[in-house]
Structures are given as C-alpha cells and as structure tokens.
Short mmCIF file of C-alpha atoms in Angstrom, two decimals:
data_model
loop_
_atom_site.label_atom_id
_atom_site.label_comp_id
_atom_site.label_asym_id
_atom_site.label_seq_id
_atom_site.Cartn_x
_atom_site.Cartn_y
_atom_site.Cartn_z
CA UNK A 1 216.37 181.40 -43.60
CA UNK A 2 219.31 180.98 -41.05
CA UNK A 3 219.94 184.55 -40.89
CA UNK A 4 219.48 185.34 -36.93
CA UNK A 5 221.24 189.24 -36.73
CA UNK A 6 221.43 191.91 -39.63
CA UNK A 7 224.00 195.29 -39.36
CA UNK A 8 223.68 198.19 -41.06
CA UNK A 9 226.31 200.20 -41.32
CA UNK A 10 224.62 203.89 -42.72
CA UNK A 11 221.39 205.49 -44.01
CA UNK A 12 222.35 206.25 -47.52
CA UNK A 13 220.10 204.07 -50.01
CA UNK A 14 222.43 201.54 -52.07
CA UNK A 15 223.16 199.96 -47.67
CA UNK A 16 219.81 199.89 -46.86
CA UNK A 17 216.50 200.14 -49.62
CA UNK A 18 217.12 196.29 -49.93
CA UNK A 19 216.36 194.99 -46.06
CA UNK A 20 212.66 195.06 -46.61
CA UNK A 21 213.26 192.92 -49.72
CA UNK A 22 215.38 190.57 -47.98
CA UNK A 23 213.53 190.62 -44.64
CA UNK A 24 210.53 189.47 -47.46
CA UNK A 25 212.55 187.27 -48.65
CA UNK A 26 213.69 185.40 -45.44
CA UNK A 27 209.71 185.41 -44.52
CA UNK A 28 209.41 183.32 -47.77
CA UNK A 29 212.25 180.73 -46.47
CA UNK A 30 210.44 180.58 -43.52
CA UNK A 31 207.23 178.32 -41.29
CA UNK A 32 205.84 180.36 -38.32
CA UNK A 33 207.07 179.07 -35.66
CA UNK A 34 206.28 180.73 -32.22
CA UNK A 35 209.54 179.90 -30.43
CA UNK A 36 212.10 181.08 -32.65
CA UNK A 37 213.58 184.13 -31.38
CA UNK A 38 213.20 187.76 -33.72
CA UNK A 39 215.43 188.20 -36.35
CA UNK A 40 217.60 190.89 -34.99
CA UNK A 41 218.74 194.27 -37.09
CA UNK A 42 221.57 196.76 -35.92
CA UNK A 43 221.33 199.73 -37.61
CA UNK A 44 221.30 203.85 -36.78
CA UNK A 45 218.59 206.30 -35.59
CA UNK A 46 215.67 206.06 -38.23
CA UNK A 47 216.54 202.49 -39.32
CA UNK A 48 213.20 200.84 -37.52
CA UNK A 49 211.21 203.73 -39.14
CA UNK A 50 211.57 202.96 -42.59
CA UNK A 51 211.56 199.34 -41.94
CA UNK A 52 208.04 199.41 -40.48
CA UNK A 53 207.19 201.97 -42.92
CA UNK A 54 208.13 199.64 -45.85
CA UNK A 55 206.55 196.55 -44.89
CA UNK A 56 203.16 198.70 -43.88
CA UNK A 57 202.65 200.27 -47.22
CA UNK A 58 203.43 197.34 -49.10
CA UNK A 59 201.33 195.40 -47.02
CA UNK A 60 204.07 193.13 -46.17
CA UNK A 61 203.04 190.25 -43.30
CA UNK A 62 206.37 188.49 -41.98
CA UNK A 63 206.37 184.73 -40.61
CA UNK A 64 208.73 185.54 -38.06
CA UNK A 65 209.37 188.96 -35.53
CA UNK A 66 212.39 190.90 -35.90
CA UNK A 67 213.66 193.65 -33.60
CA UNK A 68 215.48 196.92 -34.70
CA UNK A 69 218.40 198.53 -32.29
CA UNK A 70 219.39 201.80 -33.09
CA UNK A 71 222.60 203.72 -32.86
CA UNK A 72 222.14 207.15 -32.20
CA UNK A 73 225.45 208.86 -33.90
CA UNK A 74 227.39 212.31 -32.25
CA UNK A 75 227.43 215.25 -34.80
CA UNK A 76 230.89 214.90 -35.16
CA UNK A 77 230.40 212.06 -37.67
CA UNK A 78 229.45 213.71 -40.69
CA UNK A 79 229.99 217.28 -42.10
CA UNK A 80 227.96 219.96 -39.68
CA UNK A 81 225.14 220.77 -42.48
CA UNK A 82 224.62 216.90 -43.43
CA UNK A 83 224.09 216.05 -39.87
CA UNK A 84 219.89 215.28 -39.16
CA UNK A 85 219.04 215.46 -36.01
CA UNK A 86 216.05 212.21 -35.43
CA UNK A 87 215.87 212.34 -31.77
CA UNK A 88 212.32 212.50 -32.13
CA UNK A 89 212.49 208.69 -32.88
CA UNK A 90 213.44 207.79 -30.05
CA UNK A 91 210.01 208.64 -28.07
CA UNK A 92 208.01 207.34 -31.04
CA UNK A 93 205.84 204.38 -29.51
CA UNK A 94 203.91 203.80 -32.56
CA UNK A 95 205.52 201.09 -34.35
CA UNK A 96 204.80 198.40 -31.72
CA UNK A 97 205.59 195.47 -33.83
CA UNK A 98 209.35 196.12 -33.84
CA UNK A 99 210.58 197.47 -30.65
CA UNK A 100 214.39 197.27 -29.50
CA UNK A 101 216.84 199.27 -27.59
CA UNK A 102 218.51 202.53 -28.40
CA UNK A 103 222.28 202.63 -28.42
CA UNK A 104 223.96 205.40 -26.70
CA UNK A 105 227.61 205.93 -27.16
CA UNK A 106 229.16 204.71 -24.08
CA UNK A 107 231.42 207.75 -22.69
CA UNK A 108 234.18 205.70 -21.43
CA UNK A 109 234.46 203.07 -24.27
CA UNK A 110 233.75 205.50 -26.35
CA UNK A 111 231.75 202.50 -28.56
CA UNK A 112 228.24 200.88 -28.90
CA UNK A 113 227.99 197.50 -27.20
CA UNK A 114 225.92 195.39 -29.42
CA UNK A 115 225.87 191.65 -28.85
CA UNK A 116 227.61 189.27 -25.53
CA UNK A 117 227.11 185.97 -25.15
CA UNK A 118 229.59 183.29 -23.83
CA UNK A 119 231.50 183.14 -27.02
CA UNK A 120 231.29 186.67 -29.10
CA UNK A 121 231.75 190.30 -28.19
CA UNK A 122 229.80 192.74 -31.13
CA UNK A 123 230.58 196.16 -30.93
CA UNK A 124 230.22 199.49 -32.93
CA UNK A 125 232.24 202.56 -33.70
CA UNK A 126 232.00 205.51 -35.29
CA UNK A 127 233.17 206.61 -39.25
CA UNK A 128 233.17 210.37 -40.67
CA UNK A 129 231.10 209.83 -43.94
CA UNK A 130 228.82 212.36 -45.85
CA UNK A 131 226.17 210.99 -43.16
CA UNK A 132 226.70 209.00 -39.82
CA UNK A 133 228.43 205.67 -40.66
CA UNK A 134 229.76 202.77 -38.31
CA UNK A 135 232.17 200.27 -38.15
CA UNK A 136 231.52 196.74 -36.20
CA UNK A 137 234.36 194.08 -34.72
CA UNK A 138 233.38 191.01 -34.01
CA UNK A 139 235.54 189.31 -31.64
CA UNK A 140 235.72 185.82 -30.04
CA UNK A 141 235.99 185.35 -26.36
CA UNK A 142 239.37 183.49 -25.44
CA UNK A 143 239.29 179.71 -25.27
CA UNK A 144 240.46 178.18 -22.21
CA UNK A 145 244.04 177.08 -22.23
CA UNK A 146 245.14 173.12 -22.14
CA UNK A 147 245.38 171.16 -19.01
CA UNK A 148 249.49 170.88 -18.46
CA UNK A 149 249.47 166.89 -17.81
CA UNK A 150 253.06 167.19 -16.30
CA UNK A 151 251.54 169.87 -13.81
CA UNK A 152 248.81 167.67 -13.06
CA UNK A 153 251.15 165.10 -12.45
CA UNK A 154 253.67 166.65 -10.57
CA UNK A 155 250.50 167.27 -7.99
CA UNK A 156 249.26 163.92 -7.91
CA UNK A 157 246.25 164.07 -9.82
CA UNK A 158 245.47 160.75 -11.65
CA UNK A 159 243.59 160.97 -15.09
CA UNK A 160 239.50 161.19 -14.62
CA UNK A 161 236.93 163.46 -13.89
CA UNK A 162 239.00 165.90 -11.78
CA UNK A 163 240.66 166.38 -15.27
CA UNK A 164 237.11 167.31 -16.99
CA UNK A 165 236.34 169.90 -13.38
CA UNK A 166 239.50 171.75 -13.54
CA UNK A 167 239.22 172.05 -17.83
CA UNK A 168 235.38 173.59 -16.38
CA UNK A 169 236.82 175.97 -14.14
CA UNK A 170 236.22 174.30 -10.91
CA UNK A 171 238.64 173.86 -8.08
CA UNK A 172 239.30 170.57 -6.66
CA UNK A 173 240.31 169.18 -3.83
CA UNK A 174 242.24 166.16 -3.21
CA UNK A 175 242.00 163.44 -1.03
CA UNK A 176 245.27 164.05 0.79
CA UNK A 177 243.34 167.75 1.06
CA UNK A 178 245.64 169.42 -1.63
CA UNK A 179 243.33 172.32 -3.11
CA UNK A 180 243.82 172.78 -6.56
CA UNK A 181 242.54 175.46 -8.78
CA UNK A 182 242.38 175.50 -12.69
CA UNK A 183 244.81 178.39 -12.84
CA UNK A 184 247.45 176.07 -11.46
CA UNK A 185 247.11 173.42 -14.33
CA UNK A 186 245.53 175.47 -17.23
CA UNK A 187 247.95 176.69 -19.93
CA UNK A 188 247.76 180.37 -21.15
CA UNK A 189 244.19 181.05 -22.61
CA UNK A 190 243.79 180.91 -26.40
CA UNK A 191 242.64 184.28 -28.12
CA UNK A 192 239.74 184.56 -29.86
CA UNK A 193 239.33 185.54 -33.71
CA UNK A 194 238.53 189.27 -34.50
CA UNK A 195 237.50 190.65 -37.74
CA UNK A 196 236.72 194.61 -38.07
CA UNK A 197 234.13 196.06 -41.01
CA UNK A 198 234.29 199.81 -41.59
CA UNK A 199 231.28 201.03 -43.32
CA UNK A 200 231.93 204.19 -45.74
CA UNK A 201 234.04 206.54 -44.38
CA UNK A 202 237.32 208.71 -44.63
CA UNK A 203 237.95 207.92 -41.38
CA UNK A 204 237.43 207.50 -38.02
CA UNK A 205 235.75 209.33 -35.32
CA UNK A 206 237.56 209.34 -31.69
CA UNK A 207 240.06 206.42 -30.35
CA UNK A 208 238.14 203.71 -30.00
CA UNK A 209 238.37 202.37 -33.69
CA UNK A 210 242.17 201.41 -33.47
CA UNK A 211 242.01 200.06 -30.06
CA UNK A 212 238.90 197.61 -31.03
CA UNK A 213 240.34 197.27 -34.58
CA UNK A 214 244.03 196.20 -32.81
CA UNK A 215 245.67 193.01 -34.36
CA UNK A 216 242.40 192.22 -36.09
CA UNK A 217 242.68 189.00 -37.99
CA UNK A 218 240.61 190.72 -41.13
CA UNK A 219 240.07 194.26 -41.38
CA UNK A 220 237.40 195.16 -44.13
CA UNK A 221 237.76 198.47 -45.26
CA UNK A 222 236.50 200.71 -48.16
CA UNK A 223 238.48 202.18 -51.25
CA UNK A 224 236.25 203.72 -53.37
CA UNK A 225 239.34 205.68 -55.56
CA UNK A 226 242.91 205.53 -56.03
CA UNK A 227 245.66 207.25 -54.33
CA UNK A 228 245.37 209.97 -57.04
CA UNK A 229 241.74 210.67 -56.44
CA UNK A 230 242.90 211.21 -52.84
CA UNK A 231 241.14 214.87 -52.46
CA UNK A 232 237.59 213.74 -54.16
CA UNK A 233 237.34 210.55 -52.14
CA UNK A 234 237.26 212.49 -49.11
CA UNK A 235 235.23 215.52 -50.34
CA UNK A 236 232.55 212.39 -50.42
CA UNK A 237 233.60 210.83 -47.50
CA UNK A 238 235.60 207.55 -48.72
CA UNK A 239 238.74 205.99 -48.88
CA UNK A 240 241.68 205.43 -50.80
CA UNK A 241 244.14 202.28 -50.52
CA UNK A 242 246.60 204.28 -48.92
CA UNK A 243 244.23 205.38 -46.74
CA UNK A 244 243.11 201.85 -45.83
CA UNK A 245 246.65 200.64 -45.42
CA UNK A 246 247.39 202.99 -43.20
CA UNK A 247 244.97 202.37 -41.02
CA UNK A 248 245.61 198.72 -41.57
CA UNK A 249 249.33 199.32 -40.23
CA UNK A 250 248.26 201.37 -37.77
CA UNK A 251 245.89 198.59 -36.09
CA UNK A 252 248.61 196.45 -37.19
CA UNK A 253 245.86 194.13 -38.42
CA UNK A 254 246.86 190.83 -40.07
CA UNK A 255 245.05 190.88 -42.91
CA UNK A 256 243.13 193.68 -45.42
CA UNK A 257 240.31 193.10 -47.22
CA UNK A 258 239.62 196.27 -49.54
CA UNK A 259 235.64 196.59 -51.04
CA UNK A 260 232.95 199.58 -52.24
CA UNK A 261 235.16 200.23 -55.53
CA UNK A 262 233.88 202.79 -57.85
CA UNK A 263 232.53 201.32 -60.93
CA UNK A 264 235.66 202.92 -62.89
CA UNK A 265 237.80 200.31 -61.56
CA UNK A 266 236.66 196.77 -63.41
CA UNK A 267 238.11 193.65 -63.32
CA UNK A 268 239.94 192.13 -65.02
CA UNK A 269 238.17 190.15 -66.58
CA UNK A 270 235.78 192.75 -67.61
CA UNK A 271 238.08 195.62 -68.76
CA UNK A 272 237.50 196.85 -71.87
CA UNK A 273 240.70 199.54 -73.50
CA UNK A 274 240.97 202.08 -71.60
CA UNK A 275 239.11 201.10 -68.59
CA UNK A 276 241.17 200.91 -65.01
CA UNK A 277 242.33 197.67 -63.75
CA UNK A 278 240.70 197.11 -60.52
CA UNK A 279 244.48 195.74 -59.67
CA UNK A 280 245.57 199.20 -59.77
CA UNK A 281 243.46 199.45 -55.92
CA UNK A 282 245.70 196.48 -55.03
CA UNK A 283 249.09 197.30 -55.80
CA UNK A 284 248.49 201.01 -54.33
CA UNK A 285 247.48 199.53 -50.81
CA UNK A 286 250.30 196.54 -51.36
CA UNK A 287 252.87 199.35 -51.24
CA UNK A 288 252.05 201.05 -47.86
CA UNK A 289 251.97 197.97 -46.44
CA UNK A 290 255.40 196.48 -47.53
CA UNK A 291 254.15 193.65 -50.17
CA UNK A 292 251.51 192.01 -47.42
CA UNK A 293 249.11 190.51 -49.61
CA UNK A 294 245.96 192.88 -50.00
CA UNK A 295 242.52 191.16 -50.96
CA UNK A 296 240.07 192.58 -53.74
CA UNK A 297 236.43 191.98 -52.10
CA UNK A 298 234.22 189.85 -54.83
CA UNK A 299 230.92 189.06 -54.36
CA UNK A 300 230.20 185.83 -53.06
CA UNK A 301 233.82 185.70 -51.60
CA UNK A 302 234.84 183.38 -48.92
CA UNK A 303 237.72 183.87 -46.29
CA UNK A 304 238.43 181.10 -43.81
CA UNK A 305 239.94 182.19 -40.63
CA UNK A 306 241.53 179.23 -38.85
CA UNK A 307 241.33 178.74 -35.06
CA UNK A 308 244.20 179.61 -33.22
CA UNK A 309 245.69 176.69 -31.37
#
C-alpha cells in the first residue's frame, strides 16, 4: 500500500502480465482517499494500453488513480525485424482514466528524464534486447557540506541563528557590515547515493549508460548464462558475467549485483547431481573484476547503502 512509483523495464510478459495483479492488489491495501496523489508507472510505448485494457475486461475498479508515462524507444534497440512500431499510441485519447506524459529521448542527454524533486534525480537509458529494454539510475542530489566552525570563527560569527541561515543557503550580513555567503563557510558538498538497474539486455545503446551508470554505488545487471554460453546469451539478447563485469569496470561502479539467471543455474541449496551451481555465475564475474565481491540477487534480498559522510 506504500508503493507511490512503479518501472518497467520491457514489454516481454514474465516483466509485465503481473502489474494489473499487483495494481489489484495495492487497491485491496488501500481506503479511497481523494488527496493521495496517483500511483505512478514508468514503463515503454504500449505499457498504459494493456494496463487499461486489463483492468477493463476484468472489470477491475481501483481505490486509488495511477498514471502511466511512456518511453518511446529508437529502432536501434532491438534487432530491425523485432522492432514494432506503436506510434499510434501516442494520439490515442481513449483511455482517459490513466493519462501521463510521453518520454522522448532527449537528443543531447541522450536519456529519458523521469522523476526531480529536491532530493532524487530518475532517469532512463536505453538496452539492446530481443525488444526495446531500459535501464534506470536513481541518484541522490548532493547534501550540503558542514559549516567549518574555525571559518566561522575566524570571521567573527558567534554561534546562533546566522549558523542555521548560512547551513540554508542564505547570505548574511554582519553587524560590522561583513557580507558573508554560505560558500565561504560550507565544506565541500556531500554526494548523493546512485544505484543503476539494467533491464534485459546484451548491452547498451549509445553513451549515455556509462556516463549515468559512472561510480554507481550498486549496479544491477543481468546474467542469464555463463561465460561459455557467451554466443546464445546474446543471440537472445542477455548477458553473461563477464559481460556484466565488464561493464561494471568500465562504469567503475562500486558494487555488482548480478540477477535474471536461467533456471539451469540453482542454488545451492537446491542442486540436485548434475545440476549447475548458481556459484559458477559468481566466480565467472569475480574474475574480471579482480576478486571484488560479486552479489547473487535472491528474492526478498536486502542491500543497505550507507550515507556518505
């Protein structure tokens, strides 16, 4: 019931048939309540569509709204004879109950701005997978830096509320007439978090990806085979662990989280003779990246990411 914004990544069924289940599901969580802004969803071209669809022929009745933005993808994200072209969405004024904006690649960022506020940046980029697929970061705003009480000090300033104005942003002025402006007694501003999730994919489409993906604090990435399946993972449009690493290194993100195994892999827990040790996924990406510890993706799974100080 808390959930506020939903991404999709891709159209293909096992990412998607399950929003109008869990939209239903949320409804059930939920008391009408007038005020509370829609549940937003993220998703590409065709992704409102089938939403409304679903919910109308199953005669579905939500206790809250929720609005659907669309990505439109480039052709260049999927092989030339997968690509569908649903342009024809974008004029369709039918489905009044869910309206949002249409995402256009932005030329010069060559990305999808999704969400701003005063303390997150959202955006999208674009994956090569059988079908158009996109990646989001998620990125933090820098904090602003400590007040340097020796600076404030050496000007004169007692402690107070000029302390609390400067910390705000506001020049001050004294009452010998000394301005003062927060750059002068603010410490370097602290970076925000950043953590990067790559839908399916063998890789990426245009620049943009390892610029927004650069010093990530968790990259989540795909390996749906091992480094020997190499060839067939990309025929369908996924990853290896080499694959993954590398882009890892190249980003030179801190930390890899690898998920979307095949079901050949099990763990351990759950291998039977003969089965593959979903291990095997680890070591192969541990190697590319020197021994930095690689993480297996579990359902349910937790990762804290502490504040930088």
């Amino acid at each position: 019931g808390r959930i506020t914004k939903i991404f999709i990544t891709h159209l293909h069924g096992d990412h998607f048939f399950g929003l109008p289940g869990l939209l239903c599901t949320i409804s059930l969580q939920s008391s009408p309540d007038l005020n509370k802004p829609p549940v937003e969803i993220y998703g590409p071209l065709g992704l409102r569509d089938f939403i409304c669809r679903s919910l109308e022929l199953s005669h579905s009745q939500l206790l809250f709204s929720y609005t659907v933005h669309e990505l439109v993808p480039t052709r260049d994200q999927c092989p030339t004879e997968e690509f569908k072209d649903f342009s024809y969405l974008e004029r369709d004024v039918t489905l009044q109950g869910a309206q949002g904006r249409i995402l256009h690649l932005d030329p010069v960022e060559n990305s999808y701005l999704l969400v701003e506020d005063e303390q997150l940046v959202l955006k999208a980029f674009r994956l090569f997978h059988r079908i158009p697929s996109f990646g989001f970061v998620v990125e933090e705003k820098p904090r602003t830096g400590k007040l340097s009480v020796q600076k404030l000090k050496d000007l004169g300033v007692q402690p107070g509320p000029l302390y609390g104005r400067l910390k705000s942003g506001i020049t001050v002025v004294l009452e010998n007439g000394v301005t003062i402006s927060p750059s002068d007694v603010l410490e370097d501003a602290i970076p925000g978090r950043k953590i990067c999730i790559l839908g399916d994919c063998s890789g990426v489409v245009g620049e943009a990806a390892v610029k927004l993906c650069c010093e990530a604090d968790v990259l989540v990435h795909e390996a749906t085979l091992d480094d020997t399946q190499e060839e067939k993972a990309k025929e369908h449009g996924h990853s290896t662990p080499k694959m993954a690493s590398d882009f890892a290194k190249l980003c030179k993100v801190k930390k890899l989280v690898l998920t979307h195994f095949s079901q050949r892999y099990k763990p351990a827990a759950e291998r039977d003779e003969g089965d593959t040790d979903v291990t095997k996924l680890k070591r192969q990406a541990e190697l590319v990246l020197d021994g930095q510890e690689v993480i297996l993706a579990e359902d349910f799974m937790t990762i804290e990411i502490p504040m930088k100080k």
